[in-house]
Coordinates of C-alpha atoms and ligand atoms in Angstrom, one line a residue:
X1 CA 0.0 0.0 0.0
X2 CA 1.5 3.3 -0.8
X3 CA 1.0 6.1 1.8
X4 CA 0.2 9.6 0.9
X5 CA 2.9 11.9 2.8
X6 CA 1.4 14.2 5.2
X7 CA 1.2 18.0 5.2
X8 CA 4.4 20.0 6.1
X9 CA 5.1 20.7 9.3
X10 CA 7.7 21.7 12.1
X11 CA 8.4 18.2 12.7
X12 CA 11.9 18.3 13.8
X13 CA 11.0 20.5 16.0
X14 CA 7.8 18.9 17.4
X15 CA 9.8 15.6 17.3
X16 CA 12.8 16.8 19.5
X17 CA 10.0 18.4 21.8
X18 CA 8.0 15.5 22.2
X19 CA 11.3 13.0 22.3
X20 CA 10.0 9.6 22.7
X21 CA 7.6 10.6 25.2
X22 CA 4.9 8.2 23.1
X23 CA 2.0 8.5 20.7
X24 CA -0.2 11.5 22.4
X25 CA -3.7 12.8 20.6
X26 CA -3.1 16.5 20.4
X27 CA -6.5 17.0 18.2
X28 CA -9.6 15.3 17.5
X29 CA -11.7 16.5 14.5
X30 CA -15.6 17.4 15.3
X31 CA -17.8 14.9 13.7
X32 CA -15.0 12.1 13.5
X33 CA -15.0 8.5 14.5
X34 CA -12.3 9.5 17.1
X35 CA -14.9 12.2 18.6
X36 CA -17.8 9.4 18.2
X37 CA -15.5 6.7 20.4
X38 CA -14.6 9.3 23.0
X39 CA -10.8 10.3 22.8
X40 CA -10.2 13.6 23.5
X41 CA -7.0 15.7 23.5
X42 CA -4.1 14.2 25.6
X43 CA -5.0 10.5 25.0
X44 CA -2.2 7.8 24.6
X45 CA -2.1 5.7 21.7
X46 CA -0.9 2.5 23.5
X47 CA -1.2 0.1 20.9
X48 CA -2.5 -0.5 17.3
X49 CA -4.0 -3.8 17.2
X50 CA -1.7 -5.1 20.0
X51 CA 1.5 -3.6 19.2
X52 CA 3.0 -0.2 20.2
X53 CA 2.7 2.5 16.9
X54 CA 6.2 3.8 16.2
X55 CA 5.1 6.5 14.3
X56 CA 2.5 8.6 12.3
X57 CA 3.3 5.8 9.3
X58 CA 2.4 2.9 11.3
X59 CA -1.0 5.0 12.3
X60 CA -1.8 5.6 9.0
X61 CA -1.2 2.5 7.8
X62 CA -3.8 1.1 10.7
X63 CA -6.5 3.4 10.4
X64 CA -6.0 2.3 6.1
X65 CA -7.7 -0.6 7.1
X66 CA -11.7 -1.5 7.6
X67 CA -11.2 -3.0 11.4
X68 CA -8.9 -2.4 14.1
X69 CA -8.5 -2.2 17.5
X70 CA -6.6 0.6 19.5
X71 CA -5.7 0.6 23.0
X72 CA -5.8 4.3 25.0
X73 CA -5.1 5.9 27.8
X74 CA -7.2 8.8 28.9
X75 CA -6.2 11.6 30.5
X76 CA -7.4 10.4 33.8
X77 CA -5.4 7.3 33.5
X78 CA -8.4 4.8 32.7
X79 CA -6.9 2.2 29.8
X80 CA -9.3 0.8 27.6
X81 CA -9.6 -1.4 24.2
X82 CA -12.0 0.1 21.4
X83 CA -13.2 -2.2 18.6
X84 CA -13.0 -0.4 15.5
X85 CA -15.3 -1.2 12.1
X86 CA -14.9 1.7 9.2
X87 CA -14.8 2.5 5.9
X88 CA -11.1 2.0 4.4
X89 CA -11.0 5.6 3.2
X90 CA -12.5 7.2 6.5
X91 CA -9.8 8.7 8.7
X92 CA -10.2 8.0 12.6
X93 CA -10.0 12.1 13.1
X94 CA -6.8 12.0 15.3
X95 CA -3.6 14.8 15.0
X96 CA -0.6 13.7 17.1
X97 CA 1.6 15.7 19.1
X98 CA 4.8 14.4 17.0
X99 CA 4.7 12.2 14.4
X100 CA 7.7 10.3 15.6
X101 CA 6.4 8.5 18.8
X102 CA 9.2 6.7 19.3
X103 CA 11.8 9.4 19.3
X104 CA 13.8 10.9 16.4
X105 CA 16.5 9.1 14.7
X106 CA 19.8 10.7 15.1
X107 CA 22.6 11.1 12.2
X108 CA 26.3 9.3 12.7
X109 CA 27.9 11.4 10.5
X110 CA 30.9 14.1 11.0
X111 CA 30.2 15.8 7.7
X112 CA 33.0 18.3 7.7
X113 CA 30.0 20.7 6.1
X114 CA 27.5 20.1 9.0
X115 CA 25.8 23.3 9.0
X116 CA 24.8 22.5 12.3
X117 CA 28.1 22.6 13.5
X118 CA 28.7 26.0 12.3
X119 CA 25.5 27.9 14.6
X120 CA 25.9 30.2 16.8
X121 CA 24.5 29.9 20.6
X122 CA 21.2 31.0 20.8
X123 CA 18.9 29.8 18.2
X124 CA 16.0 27.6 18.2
X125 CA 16.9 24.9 20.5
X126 CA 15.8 22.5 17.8
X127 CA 17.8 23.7 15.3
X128 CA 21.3 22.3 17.2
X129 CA 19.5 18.6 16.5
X130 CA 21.0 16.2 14.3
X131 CA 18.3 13.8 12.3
X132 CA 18.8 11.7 9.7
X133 CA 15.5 9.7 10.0
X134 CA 13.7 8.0 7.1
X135 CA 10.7 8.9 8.3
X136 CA 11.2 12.7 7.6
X137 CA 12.3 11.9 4.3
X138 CA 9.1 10.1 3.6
X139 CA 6.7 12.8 5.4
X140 CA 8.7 15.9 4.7
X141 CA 11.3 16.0 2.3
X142 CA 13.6 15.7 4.5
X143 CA 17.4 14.7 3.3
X144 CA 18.9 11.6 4.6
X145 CA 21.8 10.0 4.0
X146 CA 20.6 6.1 5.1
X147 CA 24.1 5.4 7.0
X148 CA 22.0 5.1 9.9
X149 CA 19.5 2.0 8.7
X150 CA 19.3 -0.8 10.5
X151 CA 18.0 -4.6 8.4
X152 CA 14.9 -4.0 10.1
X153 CA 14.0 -0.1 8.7
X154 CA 15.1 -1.2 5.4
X155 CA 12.5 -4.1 5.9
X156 CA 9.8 -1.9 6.9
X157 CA 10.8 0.3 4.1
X158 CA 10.2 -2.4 1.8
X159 CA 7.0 -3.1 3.0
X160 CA 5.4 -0.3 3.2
X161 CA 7.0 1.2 0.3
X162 CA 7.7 4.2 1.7
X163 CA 8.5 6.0 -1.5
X164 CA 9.5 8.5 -2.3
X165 CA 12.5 8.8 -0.2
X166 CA 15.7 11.8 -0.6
X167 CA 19.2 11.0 -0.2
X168 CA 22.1 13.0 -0.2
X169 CA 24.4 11.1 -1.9
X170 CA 27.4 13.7 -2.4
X171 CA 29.1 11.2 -4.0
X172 CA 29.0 7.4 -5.5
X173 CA 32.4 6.8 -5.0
X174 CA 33.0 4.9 -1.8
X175 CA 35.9 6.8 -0.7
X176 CA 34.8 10.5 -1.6
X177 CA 31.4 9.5 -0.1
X178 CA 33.2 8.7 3.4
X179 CA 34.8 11.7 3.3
X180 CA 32.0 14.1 2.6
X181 CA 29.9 12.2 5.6
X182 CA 32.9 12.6 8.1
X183 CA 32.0 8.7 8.5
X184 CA 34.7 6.0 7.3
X185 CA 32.2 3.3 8.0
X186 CA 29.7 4.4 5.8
X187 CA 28.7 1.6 4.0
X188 CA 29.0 2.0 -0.3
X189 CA 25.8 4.4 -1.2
X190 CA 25.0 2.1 -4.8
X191 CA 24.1 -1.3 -3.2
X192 CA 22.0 0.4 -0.9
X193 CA 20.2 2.5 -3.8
X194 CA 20.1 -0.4 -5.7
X195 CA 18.1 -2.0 -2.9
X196 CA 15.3 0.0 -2.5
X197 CA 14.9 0.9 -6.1
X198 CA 14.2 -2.7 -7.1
X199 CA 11.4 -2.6 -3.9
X200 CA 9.9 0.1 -5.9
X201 CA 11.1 3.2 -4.0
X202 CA 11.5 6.1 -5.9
X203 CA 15.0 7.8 -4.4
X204 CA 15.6 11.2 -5.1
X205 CA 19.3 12.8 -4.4
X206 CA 21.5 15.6 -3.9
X207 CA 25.2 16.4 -3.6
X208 CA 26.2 19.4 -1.4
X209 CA 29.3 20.2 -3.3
X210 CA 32.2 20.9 -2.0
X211 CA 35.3 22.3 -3.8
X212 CA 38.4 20.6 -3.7
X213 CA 36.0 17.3 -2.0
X214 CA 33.3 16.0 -4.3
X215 CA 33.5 18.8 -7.7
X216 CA 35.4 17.6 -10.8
X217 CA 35.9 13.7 -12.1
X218 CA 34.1 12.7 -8.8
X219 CA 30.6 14.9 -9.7
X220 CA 31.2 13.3 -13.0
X221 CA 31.1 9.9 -11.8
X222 CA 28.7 10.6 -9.4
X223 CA 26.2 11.9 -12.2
X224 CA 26.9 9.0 -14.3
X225 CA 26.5 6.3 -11.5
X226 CA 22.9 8.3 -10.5
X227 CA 21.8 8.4 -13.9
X228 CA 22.4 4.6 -14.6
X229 CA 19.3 4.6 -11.9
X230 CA 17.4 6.5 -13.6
X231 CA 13.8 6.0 -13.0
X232 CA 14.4 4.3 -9.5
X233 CA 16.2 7.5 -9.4
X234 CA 14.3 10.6 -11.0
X235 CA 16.3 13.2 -9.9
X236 CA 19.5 14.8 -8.6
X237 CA 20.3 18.5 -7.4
X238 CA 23.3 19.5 -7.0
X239 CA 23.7 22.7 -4.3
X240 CA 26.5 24.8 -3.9
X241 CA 28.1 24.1 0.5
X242 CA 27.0 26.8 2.8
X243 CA 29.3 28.2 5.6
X244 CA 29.0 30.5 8.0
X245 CA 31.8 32.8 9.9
X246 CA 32.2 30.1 12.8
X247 CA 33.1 27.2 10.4
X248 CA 36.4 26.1 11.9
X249 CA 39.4 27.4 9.6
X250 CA 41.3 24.2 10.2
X251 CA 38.7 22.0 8.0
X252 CA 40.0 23.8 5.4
X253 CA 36.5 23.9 3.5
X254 CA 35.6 26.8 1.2
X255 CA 32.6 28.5 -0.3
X256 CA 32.0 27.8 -4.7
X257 CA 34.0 30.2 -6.6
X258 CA 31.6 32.3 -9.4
X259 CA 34.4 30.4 -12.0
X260 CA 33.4 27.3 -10.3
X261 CA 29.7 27.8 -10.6
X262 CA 29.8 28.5 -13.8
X263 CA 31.6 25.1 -15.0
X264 CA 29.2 23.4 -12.6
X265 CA 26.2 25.6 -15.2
X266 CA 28.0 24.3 -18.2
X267 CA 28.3 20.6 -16.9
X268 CA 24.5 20.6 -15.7
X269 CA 23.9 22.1 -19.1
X270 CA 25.7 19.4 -21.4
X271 CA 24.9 17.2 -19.1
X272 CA 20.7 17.8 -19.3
X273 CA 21.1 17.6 -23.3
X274 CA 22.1 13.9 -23.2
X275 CA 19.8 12.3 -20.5
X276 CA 16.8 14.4 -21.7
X277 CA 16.4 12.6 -25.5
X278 CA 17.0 9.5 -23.5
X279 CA 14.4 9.9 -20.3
X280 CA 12.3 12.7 -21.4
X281 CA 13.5 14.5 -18.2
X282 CA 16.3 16.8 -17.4
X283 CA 17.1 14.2 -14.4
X284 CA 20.1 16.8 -13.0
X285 CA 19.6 20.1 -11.8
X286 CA 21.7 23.0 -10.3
X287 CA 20.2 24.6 -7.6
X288 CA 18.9 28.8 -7.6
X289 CA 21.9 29.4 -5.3
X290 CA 24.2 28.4 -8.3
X291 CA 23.1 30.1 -10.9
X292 CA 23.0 33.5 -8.7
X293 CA 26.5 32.6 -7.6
X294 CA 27.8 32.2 -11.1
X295 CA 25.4 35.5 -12.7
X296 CA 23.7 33.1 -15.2
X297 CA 20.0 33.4 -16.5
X298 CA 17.9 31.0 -15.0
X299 CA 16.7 28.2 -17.1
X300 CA 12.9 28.4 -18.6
X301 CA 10.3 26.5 -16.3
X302 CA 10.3 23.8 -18.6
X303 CA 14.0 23.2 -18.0
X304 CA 12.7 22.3 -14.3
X305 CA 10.3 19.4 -15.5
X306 CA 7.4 19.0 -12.6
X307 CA 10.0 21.0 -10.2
X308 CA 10.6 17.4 -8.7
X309 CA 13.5 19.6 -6.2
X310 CA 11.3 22.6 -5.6
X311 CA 11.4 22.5 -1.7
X312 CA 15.5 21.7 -2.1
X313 CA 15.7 25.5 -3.6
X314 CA 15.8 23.9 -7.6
X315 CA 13.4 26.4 -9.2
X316 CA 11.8 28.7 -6.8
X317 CA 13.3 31.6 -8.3
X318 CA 12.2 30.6 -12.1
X319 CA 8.5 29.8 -10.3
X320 CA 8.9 34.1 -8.6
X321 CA 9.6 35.2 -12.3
X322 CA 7.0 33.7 -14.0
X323 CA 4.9 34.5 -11.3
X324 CA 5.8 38.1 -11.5
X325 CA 5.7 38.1 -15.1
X326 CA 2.1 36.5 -14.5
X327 CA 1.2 39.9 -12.5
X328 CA 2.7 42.1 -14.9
X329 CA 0.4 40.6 -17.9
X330 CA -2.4 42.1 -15.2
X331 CA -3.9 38.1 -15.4
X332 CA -4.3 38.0 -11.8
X333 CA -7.5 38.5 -10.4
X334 CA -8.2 39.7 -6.9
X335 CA -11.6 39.8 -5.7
X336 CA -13.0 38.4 -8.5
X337 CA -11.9 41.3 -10.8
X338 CA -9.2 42.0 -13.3
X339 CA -6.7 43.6 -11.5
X340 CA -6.2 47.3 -12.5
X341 CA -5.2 49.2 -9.7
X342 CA -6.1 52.5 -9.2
X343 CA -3.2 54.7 -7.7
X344 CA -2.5 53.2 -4.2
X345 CA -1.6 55.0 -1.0
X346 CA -0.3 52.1 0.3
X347 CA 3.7 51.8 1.4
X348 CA 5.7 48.6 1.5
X349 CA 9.3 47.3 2.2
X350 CA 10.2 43.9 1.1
X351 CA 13.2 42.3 2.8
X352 CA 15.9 40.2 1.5
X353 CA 19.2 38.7 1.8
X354 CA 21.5 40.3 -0.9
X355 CA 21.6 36.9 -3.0
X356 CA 18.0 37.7 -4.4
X357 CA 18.1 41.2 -4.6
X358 CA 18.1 41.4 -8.5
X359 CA 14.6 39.4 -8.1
X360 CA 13.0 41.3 -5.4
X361 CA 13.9 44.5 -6.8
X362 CA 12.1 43.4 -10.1
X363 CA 8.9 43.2 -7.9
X364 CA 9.8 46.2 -6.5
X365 CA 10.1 48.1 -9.4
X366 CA 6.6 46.3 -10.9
X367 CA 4.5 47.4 -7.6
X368 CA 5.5 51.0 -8.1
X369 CA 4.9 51.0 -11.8
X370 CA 1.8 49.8 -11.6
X371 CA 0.8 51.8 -8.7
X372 CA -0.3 48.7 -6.6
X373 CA 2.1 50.3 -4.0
X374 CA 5.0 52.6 -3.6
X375 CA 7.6 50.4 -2.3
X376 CA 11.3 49.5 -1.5
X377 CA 14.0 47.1 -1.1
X378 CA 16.3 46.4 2.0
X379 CA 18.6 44.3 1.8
X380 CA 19.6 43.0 5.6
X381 CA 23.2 41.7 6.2
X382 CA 23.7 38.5 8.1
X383 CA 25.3 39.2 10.8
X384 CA 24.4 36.2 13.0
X385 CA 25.9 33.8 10.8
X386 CA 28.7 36.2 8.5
X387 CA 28.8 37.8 5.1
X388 CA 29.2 34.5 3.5
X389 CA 25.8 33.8 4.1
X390 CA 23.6 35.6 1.7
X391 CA 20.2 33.9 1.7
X392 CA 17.2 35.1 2.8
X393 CA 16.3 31.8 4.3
X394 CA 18.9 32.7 7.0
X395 CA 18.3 36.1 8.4
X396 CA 17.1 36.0 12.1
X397 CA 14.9 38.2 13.6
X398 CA 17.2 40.5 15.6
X399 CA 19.4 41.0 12.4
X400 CA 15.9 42.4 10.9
X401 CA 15.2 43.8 13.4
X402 CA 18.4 46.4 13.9
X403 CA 18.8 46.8 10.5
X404 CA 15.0 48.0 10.1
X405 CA 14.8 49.9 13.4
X406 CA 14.3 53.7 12.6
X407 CA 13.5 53.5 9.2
X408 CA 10.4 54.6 7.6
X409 CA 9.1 51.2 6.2
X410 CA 5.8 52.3 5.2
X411 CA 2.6 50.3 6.2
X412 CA 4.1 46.7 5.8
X413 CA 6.9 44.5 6.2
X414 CA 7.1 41.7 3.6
X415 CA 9.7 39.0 5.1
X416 CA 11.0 36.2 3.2
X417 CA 8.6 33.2 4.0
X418 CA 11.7 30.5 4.8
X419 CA 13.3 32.2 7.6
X420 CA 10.2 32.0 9.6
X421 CA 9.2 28.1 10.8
X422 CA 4.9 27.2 10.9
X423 CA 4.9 29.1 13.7
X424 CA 5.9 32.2 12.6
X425 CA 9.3 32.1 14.6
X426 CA 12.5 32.8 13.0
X427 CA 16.1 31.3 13.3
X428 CA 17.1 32.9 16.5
X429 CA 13.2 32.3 18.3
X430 CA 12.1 36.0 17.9
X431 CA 8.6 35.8 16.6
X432 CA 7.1 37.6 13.6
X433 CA 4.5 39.1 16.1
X434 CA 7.8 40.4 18.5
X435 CA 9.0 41.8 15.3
X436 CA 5.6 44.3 14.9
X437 CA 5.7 45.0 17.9
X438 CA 9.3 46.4 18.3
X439 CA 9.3 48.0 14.7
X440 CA 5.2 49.2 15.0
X441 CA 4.6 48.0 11.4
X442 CA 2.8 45.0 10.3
X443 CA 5.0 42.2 9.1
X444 CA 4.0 39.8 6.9
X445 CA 6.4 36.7 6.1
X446 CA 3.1 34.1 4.4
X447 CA 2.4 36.7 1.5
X448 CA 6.2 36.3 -0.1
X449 CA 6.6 35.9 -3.8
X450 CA 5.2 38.2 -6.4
X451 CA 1.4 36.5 -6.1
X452 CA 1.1 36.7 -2.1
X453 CA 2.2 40.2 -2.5
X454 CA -0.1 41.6 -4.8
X455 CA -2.8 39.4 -3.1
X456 CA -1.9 41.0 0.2
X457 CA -1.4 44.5 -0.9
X458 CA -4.6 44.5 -3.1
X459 CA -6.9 42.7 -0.1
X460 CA -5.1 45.8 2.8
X461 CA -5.9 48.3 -0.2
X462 CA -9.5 47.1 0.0
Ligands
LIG501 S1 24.3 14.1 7.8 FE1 26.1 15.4 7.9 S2 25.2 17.5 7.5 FE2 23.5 16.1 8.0 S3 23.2 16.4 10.2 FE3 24.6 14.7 9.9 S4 26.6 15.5 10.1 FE4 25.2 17.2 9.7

């Protein structure tokens, strides 16, 4: 049975929270069969048909089916059995606290990149955690690099065909690999793919790359090996390494050159014009930070395919263009009309780190044209994490915040949305809410991108 992945969420975070402490109900929907049977919020899910549930996957694969029985605990302590007959597709009506129940699964790596090992004190206490759990990868997204499987997850990978799964690979060859990982018992990355492919997972991959580690006649071979995958292996992004001003000198590890970018463009490039006659797909992909590191146009959207890397920064900045060229053709309709502003009152700033400033400031430049607001660009420097560190993604509250302080910033704030979590808290735990409050202007980090921003500007305008 294949599960569908559930919505995005915090889940590190609620995971690291909740570590282990078991399968708690933290919602119960009106009208559901959970409401019907009597669980309320703080239940315990003991057991799923006689066995403890490890996680979210194991609950969904349970209430998948047309009888079962779960064993609770209320909140008053009183344990009891329910019988269970349903329809297949009806859901039971429960959220969980964390979808792990059982704890998160911790990484045994040393990656000499670990951006985790290059934070300062202070941030979200989450944020110092080291995952590497399948899980994520199957409900989020999330990256893993499967040195941490034991027989039995590969098993229950198998089984359930938790598909599809994301791996960063960094490299195929053994020795490369181990170095990239920090992990000289990292067992060889191809058996391992080969594995799950030919249990029907779908496996898509990245490499971080790092110059002078895994660039050059080791990419190459790394392409090659991935593509001989192809389909069990769809895709593969390849992202420039990120470090920040407290990566130790002695690892000797340095940011891609713009030279080295560009030879990276070139490869992707000549690369993408053989696999596509042969899969129909691109299959490798450079990521939005390298083509802004090496100054190249972005490819067209139909050089990203179906965006299979979207949430791994592969083609969010071709999807803002298009959007914004989308708003410039005056398509988009708010309120159920053709949008056609009239001249607007209305003042806005839009943040950014300096990496996307040539894109911002093209939505800049089309809100003041077209009157949907008179508005400007600031570009905040990362001080937290250093100069190197350029994306918007990164900047924490407090650096917005004393970079914004005493300037006039009009009637909003428009923050990039990924350096906010769900909640609305950025890097460093100041809260979007703590930010208005200090700097007495709305803030808005949801409405990012040209479409939220005309969407949001147009609905305040009205
Ligand atoms: S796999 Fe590497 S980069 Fe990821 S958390 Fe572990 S050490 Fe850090």
């Amino acid at each position: 049975m294949e599960l569908i992945p559930l919505t995005l969420g915090s889940e590190v975070e609620h995971a690291v929270l909740y570590k282990g402490k078991g399968a708690f109900v933290a919602s119960v929907s009106a009208g559901s069969i959970a409401e019907e049977i009597g669980i309320v919020p703080g239940t315990e899910l003991l057991r799923i048909d006689g066995e403890p549930p490890r996680d979210a996957i194991d609950f969904q694969w349970a209430e998948a089916m047309s009888s079962l029985t779960l064993t609770v605990r209320a909140p008053d302590g009183v344990e009891r059995e329910i019988d269970i007959e349903k329809d297949p597709d009806e859901p039971l009506g429960i959220g969980f606290a964390t979808d792990l129940f059982d704890g998160l699964k911790r990484c045994n790596n040393h990656c000499p990149f670990c951006f985790l090992d290059q934070l300062p004190k202070g941030l979200r206490r989450t944020l110092y955690v080291k995952d590497d759990d399948y899980r994520l990868s199957f409900l989020y997204g999330h990256y893993v690099t499967l040195t941490n499987l034991r027989e039995s997850d590969f098993e229950r990978i198998l089984r359930l065909r938790l598909s599809p799964l994301y791996v960063s690979v960094h490299a195929t060859d053994v020795a490369v690999r181990r170095r990239c990982l920090g992990n000289p018992k990292a067992a060889p990355i191809m058996p391992i793919l080969q594995r799950l492919m030919d249990g029907g997972i779908e496996l898509h991959t990245q490499v971080v790359l790092t110059p002078g580690i895994n660039d050059g006649g080791a990419l190459t071979q790394t392409v090659r090996d991935l593509a001989a995958l192809f389909p069990g292996v769809p895709s593969l992004s390849i992202v420039p390494v990120g470090l920040t001003k407290f990566m130790p000198a002695q690892r000797g590890l340095r940011l891609v050159s713009l030279e080295e970018a560009r030879q990276v463009i070139q490869q992707v490039h000549s690369w993408q014009q053989e696999f596509h006659p042969k899969f129909g797909v691109n299959f490798v992909y450079a990521s939005d930070e390298m083509y802004l590191l090496a100054g190249e146009e972005l490819p067209s959207a139909k050089a990203y395919d179906e965006y299979p890397q979207y949430s791994n920064g592969v083609g969010m900045a071709r999807v803002f263009l298009d959007e914004l060229a989308e708003a410039k053709g005056l398509e988009l309709r708010v309120k159920g009309s053709t949008l056609n502003p009239q001249p607007s009152h209305l003042r806005a700033t839009l943040v950014t780190g300096s990496l996307a400033v040539p894109f911002v400031q093209q939505l800049s430049d089309f809100l003041n044209d077209s009157s949907i607001a008179e508005s400007q660009v600031i570009v905040i420097r990362n001080d937290t994490f250093g100069e190197t560190c350029t994306v918007a993604g990164l900047l924490t509250g407090q650096d917005i915040l004393h970079q914004l302080r005493g300037r006039d910033l009009g009637d909003i704030v428009f923050l990039p949305r990924y350096c906010v979590n769900e909640e609305a808290t950025f890097l460093d735990e100041m809260t979007v809410a703590q930010l208005e409050q200090e700097l007495n202007v709305k803030c808005d980090a949801s409405a990012y991108g040209p479409r939220g921003v005309v969407e949001r500007l147009m609905r305040d305008e009205g």
